[in-house]
Structure formats: structure tokens, C-alpha cells
Amino acid sequence: MRATRRRMRIVLLGPPGAGKGTQGDRLADRCGVPKYATGDILRDAVRRHTPLGLEAKRYMDAGELVPDDVVVGLVDEALESPESRGGFILDGFPRTVVQAERLAALLEKKELQLESVVYFDVPEEELVRRLAGRRVCSACGAVYNVHSEPSRAGEACQACGGGLETRDDDKEETVRNRLRVYRESTEPLLDWYRGQPTALHELVAVGSVDEVYDSLLSVVGCS
Ligand code: ADP
Ligand code: AMP
């Protein structure tokens, strides 16, 4: 009997600043699967002043969620791409129960199964600290943290030399609203997934990036 290779199809769930992007990038590199982060796709649209970007910007600036139809459309498009056939990592999607239901319907239509959901559990005061210290390279998008993951090139990106910026929505007032929106709209997804057949791994995502990565690899892996 020939063994069929398991496809990594996972969702990274958790509050803003929990480390989903940081860990998702590492896992995507290691496993050779694409990572689709709806926040990154939307920020790219905002930068390029596309109609999607213009619509999304006002929600993002206020720390509110972009309408479900818009983000579900983006994920549908991403999952149509040939590169996602060998598996994928979703980061920051779904963020509402409606999005989770729509994702389940999309996958069912494609006859695909979500392998697992990984929830990143981080206390609120640590989230606030991480978001306040987050810096992003304006050229290549690499993510640093002035407290925990500083760039070895100081104020410049150690990967490409680009300038480091604070995300507009990482300002204190917006962060507070994003955390409120998370609690109201996204946290209920935990209970929703507890009632689904998909495995839900709850990760205590504190400690160094390497430590969290080790815990992540102990629950999902590509080999
Ligand atoms: P998310 O994608 O969940 O919003 P990020 O991956 O962007 O979160 O991480 C938020 C910030 O916290 C970034 O500045 C990142 O460098 C930093 N960070 C990520 N993981 C850790 C960790 N384990 N400990 C401390 N800081 C972290
Ligand atoms: P993130 O980069 O994941 O922190 O997302 C940044 C912002 O993009 C959020 O505050 C929302 O405004 C928007 N966004 C990203 N993903 C979603 C989603 N799945 N649903 C609704 N809005 C989203």
C-alpha cells in the first residue's frame, strides 16, 4: 500500500500580536507551503491604492474588521492558486464565525479538509507590549520587535537594508480597539472550533520565538 503524503492545511488563530505571522513564516519556509495572511494582502492593496485597498483602509485604520464578503473573496482566490494544492497556512483568517463557516463551505466544495487550527494564547499585557514594539520593513515586510526581536542592522532591516516603520494600526488607541474587536468577534471562534471535527491545538505562545516555534512543531509538522 502506498502512503499518501499528508497535506498541511492549517489555520493560525489568535489575537493581534500573538506571533501568528512570525511563526507562520517559519513554518511556511520549513514546510514549503504558502502562508496567506489576509492582513498582508489587505495592506498590499492599500499601498497600491486599488479599489479593494481604498475600501479596506477605513476599517483597518479604525481597527475594525473588513467586511466578511471581502476577506472571504480574497481567501477563495488564494485557495484557487495552484501553489495552495500542496497545502497552506492561513494567518488571521477566519476572524469571525461567519468567515469560519464560509471557509468550511469553500473547502468542502474543493473536497479539501482543514487539518488543524492552532490557537496562540498570549496574555493581554504581553500583546500590548509586542504590538507597541513591532517594527516592519517598508521594503520587504520583515517583522521585528524593539524589545524581543531587534534588527541586527539597528534602524534598518537586517535582510534588505530598508527602513523600519511602525504599523499605523499599532498605535495605542487603535490597538485597544483591535483587542476589543478580537474579544467580541474572533474569540468566539475558539468555542466554534471546539464543536468541529477539526483538531484544535491550544498553544501557550509565550517565551522566546524559538520556544514557541518548538511548541508549534510539536503539534503540527510537515515531516
Ligand atoms: P501577529 O501576526 O499575530 O499579529 P507578529 O508575528 O507580527 O504577530 O508578532 C507581533 C510582534 O511580536 C512582532 O514585533 C514580533 O517580532 C514579536 N514577537 C513574535 N513572537 C514573539 C515572542 N515569542 N516573544 C516576543 N515577541 C514576539
Ligand atoms: P492583521 O495584519 O492580521 O493584524 O490585520 C490587520 C487588519 O486587517 C485588521 O485589523 C482588519 O482590519 C483587517 N483584517 C485582516 N484579516 C481580516 C479578516 N480575516 N477579517 C476582517 N478583517 C481583517
CSV table of C-alpha atoms and ligand atoms in Angstrom, one decimal:
chain,number,residue,atom,x,y,z
A,1,MET,CA,0.0,0.0,0.0
A,2,ARG,CA,1.4,3.4,-0.9
A,3,ALA,CA,1.4,6.0,1.8
A,4,THR,CA,-0.2,9.3,0.8
A,5,ARG,CA,1.6,12.4,1.9
A,6,ARG,CA,-0.3,14.4,4.4
A,7,ARG,CA,-1.1,17.9,3.3
A,8,MET,CA,-0.6,20.7,5.8
A,9,ARG,CA,-3.8,22.8,5.8
A,10,ILE,CA,-3.9,24.8,8.9
A,11,VAL,CA,-5.3,28.0,10.5
A,12,LEU,CA,-3.4,30.2,12.9
A,13,LEU,CA,-5.8,31.7,15.3
A,14,GLY,CA,-5.2,34.3,18.0
A,15,PRO,CA,-5.2,37.9,18.9
A,16,PRO,CA,-3.2,40.7,17.2
A,17,GLY,CA,0.4,40.5,18.2
A,18,ALA,CA,0.3,36.8,19.3
A,19,GLY,CA,3.0,35.9,16.9
A,20,LYS,CA,1.0,34.2,14.1
A,21,GLY,CA,2.9,35.9,11.3
A,22,THR,CA,6.3,35.3,12.8
A,23,GLN,CA,5.6,31.6,13.4
A,24,GLY,CA,3.6,31.2,10.2
A,25,ASP,CA,6.5,32.4,8.1
A,26,ARG,CA,8.9,30.0,9.7
A,27,LEU,CA,6.6,27.1,9.3
A,28,ALA,CA,5.8,28.0,5.7
A,29,ASP,CA,9.5,28.1,4.9
A,30,ARG,CA,10.2,24.8,6.6
A,31,CYS,CA,7.2,23.0,5.0
A,32,GLY,CA,7.3,24.7,1.6
A,33,VAL,CA,3.7,25.7,1.7
A,34,PRO,CA,2.3,29.2,1.1
A,35,LYS,CA,1.1,31.3,4.0
A,36,TYR,CA,-1.9,33.5,3.3
A,37,ALA,CA,-2.3,36.4,5.7
A,38,THR,CA,-5.4,38.4,5.0
A,39,GLY,CA,-3.9,41.4,6.8
A,40,ASP,CA,-0.8,41.3,4.5
A,41,ILE,CA,-3.0,41.0,1.4
A,42,LEU,CA,-5.1,44.0,2.5
A,43,ARG,CA,-2.1,46.1,3.4
A,44,ASP,CA,-0.6,45.4,0.0
A,45,ALA,CA,-3.9,46.6,-1.6
A,46,VAL,CA,-3.9,49.7,0.5
A,47,ARG,CA,-0.3,50.5,-0.6
A,48,ARG,CA,-1.2,50.0,-4.3
A,49,HIS,CA,-4.4,52.2,-3.9
A,50,THR,CA,-6.6,49.5,-5.5
A,51,PRO,CA,-10.4,49.7,-5.1
A,52,LEU,CA,-10.1,46.9,-2.5
A,53,GLY,CA,-7.4,48.9,-0.7
A,54,LEU,CA,-9.5,52.0,-0.7
A,55,GLU,CA,-12.5,50.2,0.7
A,56,ALA,CA,-10.4,48.3,3.3
A,57,LYS,CA,-8.4,51.2,4.6
A,58,ARG,CA,-11.1,52.9,6.6
A,59,TYR,CA,-11.8,49.7,8.5
A,60,MET,CA,-8.1,48.9,9.1
A,61,ASP,CA,-7.3,52.4,10.3
A,62,ALA,CA,-10.1,52.2,12.8
A,63,GLY,CA,-9.0,48.7,14.0
A,64,GLU,CA,-12.3,47.3,12.8
A,65,LEU,CA,-12.8,44.2,10.7
A,66,VAL,CA,-13.1,44.4,7.0
A,67,PRO,CA,-16.5,43.0,5.8
A,68,ASP,CA,-16.7,39.2,5.7
A,69,ASP,CA,-17.5,39.1,2.0
A,70,VAL,CA,-14.4,41.0,1.1
A,71,VAL,CA,-11.9,38.8,3.0
A,72,VAL,CA,-13.7,35.5,2.1
A,73,GLY,CA,-13.3,36.6,-1.6
A,74,LEU,CA,-9.5,37.0,-1.0
A,75,VAL,CA,-9.1,33.6,0.6
A,76,ASP,CA,-11.2,32.0,-2.1
A,77,GLU,CA,-8.9,33.5,-4.7
A,78,ALA,CA,-5.8,32.4,-2.8
A,79,LEU,CA,-7.0,28.8,-2.4
A,80,GLU,CA,-7.7,28.7,-6.2
A,81,SER,CA,-4.0,29.2,-6.9
A,82,PRO,CA,-2.0,26.0,-7.9
A,83,GLU,CA,0.6,26.6,-5.2
A,84,SER,CA,-2.0,26.0,-2.5
A,85,ARG,CA,-2.7,22.5,-3.7
A,86,GLY,CA,0.2,21.1,-1.7
A,87,GLY,CA,-1.2,22.7,1.5
A,88,PHE,CA,-1.4,26.1,3.0
A,89,ILE,CA,-1.3,28.2,6.2
A,90,LEU,CA,-4.0,30.7,6.9
A,91,ASP,CA,-2.9,33.6,9.2
A,92,GLY,CA,-5.5,36.0,10.6
A,93,PHE,CA,-8.4,34.3,8.8
A,94,PRO,CA,-11.0,33.3,9.8
A,95,ARG,CA,-11.7,36.1,12.3
A,96,THR,CA,-15.5,35.7,12.7
A,97,VAL,CA,-17.8,32.7,12.9
A,98,VAL,CA,-19.3,33.7,9.5
A,99,GLN,CA,-15.8,33.6,8.0
A,100,ALA,CA,-15.2,30.1,9.5
A,101,GLU,CA,-18.4,28.8,8.1
A,102,ARG,CA,-17.7,30.2,4.7
A,103,LEU,CA,-14.2,28.7,4.8
A,104,ALA,CA,-15.6,25.3,5.7
A,105,ALA,CA,-18.0,25.6,2.7
A,106,LEU,CA,-15.2,26.7,0.4
A,107,LEU,CA,-13.1,23.7,1.5
A,108,GLU,CA,-16.0,21.3,1.2
A,109,LYS,CA,-16.6,22.5,-2.4
A,110,LYS,CA,-12.9,21.9,-3.2
A,111,GLU,CA,-13.1,18.5,-1.4
A,112,LEU,CA,-10.4,19.5,0.9
A,113,GLN,CA,-10.1,19.2,4.7
A,114,LEU,CA,-8.7,21.5,7.2
A,115,GLU,CA,-6.0,19.6,9.1
A,116,SER,CA,-5.9,21.7,12.3
A,117,VAL,CA,-6.4,25.0,13.9
A,118,VAL,CA,-3.6,26.4,16.2
A,119,TYR,CA,-4.7,28.9,18.8
A,120,PHE,CA,-2.0,31.2,20.1
A,121,ASP,CA,-2.7,32.1,23.7
A,122,VAL,CA,-0.9,35.2,24.9
A,123,PRO,CA,-1.9,37.4,27.9
A,124,GLU,CA,-3.2,40.9,27.0
A,125,GLU,CA,-0.4,42.9,28.6
A,126,GLU,CA,2.2,40.9,26.6
A,127,LEU,CA,0.2,41.6,23.4
A,128,VAL,CA,0.2,45.3,24.1
A,129,ARG,CA,3.9,45.2,24.7
A,130,ARG,CA,4.6,43.3,21.5
A,131,LEU,CA,2.4,45.5,19.3
A,132,ALA,CA,3.9,48.7,20.7
A,133,GLY,CA,7.4,47.3,19.9
A,134,ARG,CA,6.6,45.9,16.4
A,135,ARG,CA,8.5,47.3,13.5
A,136,VAL,CA,8.0,46.3,9.9
A,137,CYS,CA,10.4,46.8,7.0
A,138,SER,CA,8.9,49.2,4.5
A,139,ALA,CA,10.7,47.4,1.6
A,140,CYS,CA,10.4,43.7,2.2
A,141,GLY,CA,7.9,43.4,5.1
A,142,ALA,CA,10.2,41.6,7.5
A,143,VAL,CA,8.8,41.9,11.1
A,144,TYR,CA,11.0,42.9,14.1
A,145,ASN,CA,10.4,43.9,17.7
A,146,VAL,CA,12.4,46.6,19.5
A,147,HIS,CA,12.1,44.6,22.8
A,148,SER,CA,12.4,41.0,21.7
A,149,GLU,CA,13.5,40.7,18.1
A,150,PRO,CA,15.5,43.8,17.2
A,151,SER,CA,17.1,44.1,13.7
A,152,ARG,CA,20.8,43.5,13.8
A,153,ALA,CA,21.1,46.5,11.5
A,154,GLY,CA,19.7,48.9,14.1
A,155,GLU,CA,17.1,51.2,12.5
A,156,ALA,CA,17.4,49.4,9.1
A,157,CYS,CA,16.2,46.0,8.0
A,158,GLN,CA,18.9,43.3,8.5
A,159,ALA,CA,17.6,41.4,5.5
A,160,CYS,CA,17.4,44.2,2.8
A,161,GLY,CA,18.5,47.5,4.4
A,162,GLY,CA,15.0,49.0,4.1
A,163,GLY,CA,13.7,51.4,6.7
A,164,LEU,CA,11.7,50.1,9.6
A,165,GLU,CA,8.2,51.5,10.4
A,166,THR,CA,5.5,51.2,13.0
A,167,ARG,CA,2.3,50.0,11.5
A,168,ASP,CA,-0.4,52.7,11.6
A,169,ASP,CA,-2.8,50.3,13.4
A,170,ASP,CA,-0.2,49.5,16.1
A,171,LYS,CA,-0.8,53.0,17.7
A,172,GLU,CA,-2.1,52.7,21.2
A,173,GLU,CA,-5.8,53.8,20.6
A,174,THR,CA,-6.2,51.5,17.6
A,175,VAL,CA,-4.6,48.6,19.4
A,176,ARG,CA,-7.2,48.9,22.2
A,177,ASN,CA,-10.0,48.7,19.7
A,178,ARG,CA,-8.4,45.8,17.8
A,179,LEU,CA,-8.2,43.9,21.1
A,180,ARG,CA,-11.8,44.7,21.9
A,181,VAL,CA,-12.9,43.6,18.3
A,182,TYR,CA,-10.8,40.4,18.8
A,183,ARG,CA,-12.6,39.5,22.1
A,184,GLU,CA,-16.0,40.2,20.6
A,185,SER,CA,-15.8,38.8,17.1
A,186,THR,CA,-12.8,36.4,17.0
A,187,GLU,CA,-12.5,34.8,20.4
A,188,PRO,CA,-16.0,33.0,19.9
A,189,LEU,CA,-14.3,31.0,17.2
A,190,LEU,CA,-12.5,29.0,19.8
A,191,ASP,CA,-15.8,27.5,21.0
A,192,TRP,CA,-17.0,27.2,17.5
A,193,TYR,CA,-13.9,25.1,16.5
A,194,ARG,CA,-14.3,23.1,19.7
A,195,GLY,CA,-17.6,21.9,18.3
A,196,GLN,CA,-16.0,20.9,14.9
A,197,PRO,CA,-14.2,17.7,13.9
A,198,THR,CA,-11.0,19.7,13.0
A,199,ALA,CA,-8.2,19.3,15.6
A,200,LEU,CA,-7.8,22.5,17.8
A,201,HIS,CA,-4.4,22.9,19.4
A,202,GLU,CA,-4.2,25.5,22.1
A,203,LEU,CA,-0.6,26.8,22.4
A,204,VAL,CA,0.7,28.9,25.2
A,205,ALA,CA,2.6,31.2,22.9
A,206,VAL,CA,4.8,33.0,25.4
A,207,GLY,CA,8.6,32.6,25.8
A,208,SER,CA,11.1,33.2,23.0
A,209,VAL,CA,10.2,32.9,19.3
A,210,ASP,CA,12.3,29.7,19.2
A,211,GLU,CA,10.5,28.2,22.2
A,212,VAL,CA,7.1,29.0,20.7
A,213,TYR,CA,8.3,27.5,17.4
A,214,ASP,CA,9.3,24.3,19.1
A,215,SER,CA,5.8,24.1,20.7
A,216,LEU,CA,4.2,24.7,17.4
A,217,LEU,CA,6.3,22.0,15.7
A,218,SER,CA,5.2,19.6,18.5
A,219,VAL,CA,1.6,19.9,17.4
A,220,VAL,CA,1.9,20.4,13.6
A,221,GLY,CA,4.8,19.4,11.4
A,222,CYS,CA,5.5,18.7,7.7
A,223,SER,CA,7.6,15.6,8.0
B,1,ADP,P1,0.6,38.6,14.7
B,1,ADP,O1,0.9,38.2,13.3
B,1,ADP,O2,-0.1,37.5,15.5
B,1,ADP,O3,-0.1,39.9,14.8
B,1,ADP,P2,3.5,39.0,14.9
B,1,ADP,O4,4.1,37.7,14.4
B,1,ADP,O5,3.6,40.2,13.9
B,1,ADP,O6,2.0,38.8,15.4
B,1,ADP,O7,4.2,39.4,16.2
B,1,ADP,C1,3.9,40.6,16.9
B,1,ADP,C2,5.2,41.2,17.4
B,1,ADP,O8,5.8,40.5,18.5
B,1,ADP,C3,6.3,41.4,16.4
B,1,ADP,O9,7.0,42.6,16.6
B,1,ADP,C4,7.2,40.1,16.6
B,1,ADP,O10,8.6,40.4,16.3
B,1,ADP,C5,7.0,40.0,18.2
B,1,ADP,N1,7.1,38.6,18.6
B,1,ADP,C6,6.6,37.5,17.9
B,1,ADP,N2,6.8,36.4,18.7
B,1,ADP,C7,7.3,36.8,19.9
B,1,ADP,C8,7.7,36.1,21.1
B,1,ADP,N3,7.5,34.8,21.2
B,1,ADP,N4,8.2,36.8,22.1
B,1,ADP,C9,8.3,38.2,22.0
B,1,ADP,N5,8.0,38.9,20.9
B,1,ADP,C10,7.5,38.2,19.8
B,2,AMP,P1,-3.5,41.7,10.9
B,2,AMP,O1,-2.4,42.0,10.0
B,2,AMP,O2,-3.9,40.3,10.8
B,2,AMP,O3,-3.3,42.3,12.3
B,2,AMP,O4,-4.8,42.5,10.2
B,2,AMP,C1,-4.8,43.9,10.1
B,2,AMP,C2,-6.2,44.4,9.8
B,2,AMP,O5,-6.6,43.9,8.6
B,2,AMP,C3,-7.2,44.0,10.8
B,2,AMP,O6,-7.3,44.9,12.0
B,2,AMP,C4,-8.5,44.1,10.0
B,2,AMP,O7,-8.9,45.5,9.8
B,2,AMP,C5,-8.0,43.6,8.6
B,2,AMP,N1,-8.2,42.2,8.5
B,2,AMP,C6,-7.2,41.2,8.4
B,2,AMP,N2,-7.7,40.0,8.3
B,2,AMP,C7,-9.1,40.1,8.4
B,2,AMP,C8,-10.2,39.2,8.5
B,2,AMP,N3,-10.0,37.9,8.4
B,2,AMP,N4,-11.4,39.7,8.6
B,2,AMP,C9,-11.6,41.0,8.7
B,2,AMP,N5,-10.7,42.0,8.7
B,2,AMP,C10,-9.4,41.5,8.5
